[in-house]
Amino acid sequence: MHLYSSEFLTGTSIPYRYTCDGENLSPPLNWADPPAEARSFALIVRDRDTPNQFTHWVLYNLPADLRELPAGLPQQETLPNGGQQGKNDFDQIGFGGPCPPQGTHRYFFKLYALDQPLDVAAGASEDEVLQAMRDRTLAAAELMGLYGRAEF
């Protein structure tokens, strides 16, 4: 399975408009070659350069036939495609853009192919989603982007 974006490549900068300093939009994402047995997808976005990691997006129960997410998904618990969004570490539903306190941080977009939809309510926490995913993951793919704020 492969995860990619039309806006940035692995190891390159996430465009300004997808950060807390810009429009704070979720970036467009695409994926290819998931396992044939996949029945749903989940996506978790984390900043691994903070002391306890910081979760920017929890997205789950994406339909098995879906292969892309457009930019700027609404910050609501249930999406038009049927996917569900949980709370991020900003204590908000949906995507919260990169917003490092200092320096350049790495943001890991990790997509999971699952053998069934998750039995968790919309608005769930990352821990609830990870617990429900236990023993359900068929494959995973990762995209890493960078973002650093200008020092003034």
Tab-separated table of C-alpha atoms in Angstrom:
chain	number	residue	atom	x	y	z
A	1	MET	CA	0.000	0.000	0.000
A	2	HIS	CA	1.252	3.495	-0.828
A	3	LEU	CA	0.143	6.874	0.610
A	4	TYR	CA	0.927	10.150	-1.158
A	5	SER	CA	-0.175	13.750	-1.608
A	6	SER	CA	-0.259	15.975	-4.679
A	7	GLU	CA	0.928	18.843	-2.421
A	8	PHE	CA	4.120	17.429	-0.878
A	9	LEU	CA	6.432	14.437	-1.085
A	10	THR	CA	7.798	12.400	1.806
A	11	GLY	CA	10.529	14.376	3.517
A	12	THR	CA	9.556	17.736	2.005
A	13	SER	CA	7.759	20.744	3.454
A	14	ILE	CA	4.019	20.737	3.985
A	15	PRO	CA	2.631	23.812	2.193
A	16	TYR	CA	1.773	26.793	4.373
A	17	ARG	CA	-1.967	26.654	3.647
A	18	TYR	CA	-2.197	23.259	5.414
A	19	THR	CA	-0.698	24.594	8.671
A	20	CYS	CA	-1.965	26.554	11.669
A	21	ASP	CA	-0.201	29.610	10.225
A	22	GLY	CA	-2.068	29.314	6.936
A	23	GLU	CA	-5.630	28.188	6.242
A	24	ASN	CA	-5.360	25.129	8.517
A	25	LEU	CA	-6.844	22.901	5.796
A	26	SER	CA	-6.373	19.156	5.692
A	27	PRO	CA	-4.121	18.311	2.727
A	28	PRO	CA	-5.278	16.162	-0.183
A	29	LEU	CA	-4.247	12.523	0.202
A	30	ASN	CA	-4.326	9.532	-2.113
A	31	TRP	CA	-3.508	5.874	-1.643
A	32	ALA	CA	-3.023	2.886	-3.876
A	33	ASP	CA	-2.648	-0.885	-3.706
A	34	PRO	CA	-4.434	-1.673	-0.434
A	35	PRO	CA	-4.983	-5.344	0.416
A	36	ALA	CA	-7.997	-6.841	-1.353
A	37	GLU	CA	-9.391	-7.871	2.055
A	38	ALA	CA	-9.510	-4.273	3.328
A	39	ARG	CA	-12.995	-3.311	4.544
A	40	SER	CA	-12.156	0.165	5.856
A	41	PHE	CA	-9.297	2.613	6.393
A	42	ALA	CA	-8.106	4.727	9.282
A	43	LEU	CA	-5.653	7.634	9.259
A	44	ILE	CA	-3.731	9.096	12.174
A	45	VAL	CA	-1.458	12.133	11.856
A	46	ARG	CA	1.151	12.763	14.534
A	47	ASP	CA	3.979	15.150	15.268
A	48	ARG	CA	6.642	12.824	16.641
A	49	ASP	CA	9.000	15.670	17.550
A	50	THR	CA	7.055	16.758	20.626
A	51	PRO	CA	7.857	15.133	23.989
A	52	ASN	CA	4.735	12.911	24.064
A	53	GLN	CA	3.863	13.031	20.349
A	54	PHE	CA	1.012	15.298	19.349
A	55	THR	CA	-1.939	13.975	17.381
A	56	HIS	CA	-3.227	16.269	14.635
A	57	TRP	CA	-5.883	14.072	13.040
A	58	VAL	CA	-7.873	10.930	13.832
A	59	LEU	CA	-9.929	9.683	10.897
A	60	TYR	CA	-11.532	6.230	10.671
A	61	ASN	CA	-14.218	4.073	9.053
A	62	LEU	CA	-13.288	5.395	5.642
A	63	PRO	CA	-15.029	3.224	3.017
A	64	ALA	CA	-13.050	0.337	1.524
A	65	ASP	CA	-13.490	1.643	-2.041
A	66	LEU	CA	-12.153	5.117	-1.203
A	67	ARG	CA	-8.697	6.028	-2.560
A	68	GLU	CA	-8.494	9.774	-1.932
A	69	LEU	CA	-9.339	12.571	0.444
A	70	PRO	CA	-9.749	16.068	-0.984
A	71	ALA	CA	-8.165	19.092	0.652
A	72	GLY	CA	-10.111	20.925	3.303
A	73	LEU	CA	-12.335	18.246	4.808
A	74	PRO	CA	-14.948	19.772	7.127
A	75	GLN	CA	-14.293	19.596	10.856
A	76	GLN	CA	-17.307	17.460	11.672
A	77	GLU	CA	-17.672	14.039	13.259
A	78	THR	CA	-19.179	12.283	10.218
A	79	LEU	CA	-17.987	13.098	6.710
A	80	PRO	CA	-20.064	12.981	3.501
A	81	ASN	CA	-18.130	9.823	2.444
A	82	GLY	CA	-19.239	8.091	5.675
A	83	GLY	CA	-15.859	8.327	7.372
A	84	GLN	CA	-15.695	9.482	10.951
A	85	GLN	CA	-13.346	11.913	12.648
A	86	GLY	CA	-12.164	11.847	16.213
A	87	LYS	CA	-10.649	14.405	18.549
A	88	ASN	CA	-7.114	15.610	17.979
A	89	ASP	CA	-4.761	16.898	20.684
A	90	PHE	CA	-6.068	20.440	20.089
A	91	ASP	CA	-9.280	18.972	21.610
A	92	GLN	CA	-11.090	19.548	18.296
A	93	ILE	CA	-12.804	17.269	15.807
A	94	GLY	CA	-10.975	16.790	12.510
A	95	PHE	CA	-7.664	18.072	11.234
A	96	GLY	CA	-5.472	20.494	13.137
A	97	GLY	CA	-2.573	21.689	11.019
A	98	PRO	CA	1.118	21.541	11.849
A	99	CYS	CA	1.940	24.138	14.477
A	100	PRO	CA	5.351	23.464	16.044
A	101	PRO	CA	6.315	25.626	19.023
A	102	GLN	CA	9.840	26.005	17.617
A	103	GLY	CA	12.065	24.517	14.954
A	104	THR	CA	11.081	22.152	12.184
A	105	HIS	CA	8.970	19.129	13.096
A	106	ARG	CA	8.129	15.913	11.264
A	107	TYR	CA	4.460	15.095	10.678
A	108	PHE	CA	3.629	11.449	10.020
A	109	PHE	CA	0.426	10.661	8.109
A	110	LYS	CA	-0.184	6.949	8.702
A	111	LEU	CA	-2.929	5.138	6.818
A	112	TYR	CA	-4.149	1.746	8.013
A	113	ALA	CA	-6.056	-0.821	5.947
A	114	LEU	CA	-8.404	-2.677	8.285
A	115	ASP	CA	-10.278	-5.959	7.989
A	116	GLN	CA	-13.540	-4.351	9.152
A	117	PRO	CA	-15.010	-0.977	10.113
A	118	LEU	CA	-14.325	0.037	13.703
A	119	ASP	CA	-17.031	-0.175	16.338
A	120	VAL	CA	-16.414	3.259	17.862
A	121	ALA	CA	-18.592	6.343	17.815
A	122	ALA	CA	-17.796	9.455	15.813
A	123	GLY	CA	-15.727	11.897	17.843
A	124	ALA	CA	-13.698	9.119	19.470
A	125	SER	CA	-10.291	9.669	20.998
A	126	GLU	CA	-7.112	8.385	19.387
A	127	ASP	CA	-6.788	5.804	22.191
A	128	GLU	CA	-10.297	4.469	21.511
A	129	VAL	CA	-9.529	4.164	17.799
A	130	LEU	CA	-6.167	2.477	18.389
A	131	GLN	CA	-7.769	0.020	20.816
A	132	ALA	CA	-10.480	-0.841	18.265
A	133	MET	CA	-7.816	-1.290	15.564
A	134	ARG	CA	-5.926	-3.866	17.635
A	135	ASP	CA	-5.590	-7.082	15.593
A	136	ARG	CA	-7.558	-5.521	12.693
A	137	THR	CA	-4.699	-3.983	10.665
A	138	LEU	CA	-3.905	-5.648	7.337
A	139	ALA	CA	-1.374	-3.100	6.056
A	140	ALA	CA	-0.135	0.417	6.715
A	141	ALA	CA	1.476	3.189	4.656
A	142	GLU	CA	3.127	6.392	5.799
A	143	LEU	CA	3.803	9.848	4.403
A	144	MET	CA	6.056	12.248	6.326
A	145	GLY	CA	6.036	16.000	5.791
A	146	LEU	CA	8.010	18.766	7.444
A	147	TYR	CA	6.951	22.118	8.800
A	148	GLY	CA	8.915	24.790	10.632
A	149	ARG	CA	7.746	28.200	11.719
A	150	ALA	CA	9.785	31.275	10.923
A	151	GLU	CA	11.742	32.742	13.838
A	152	PHE	CA	11.119	36.449	14.377
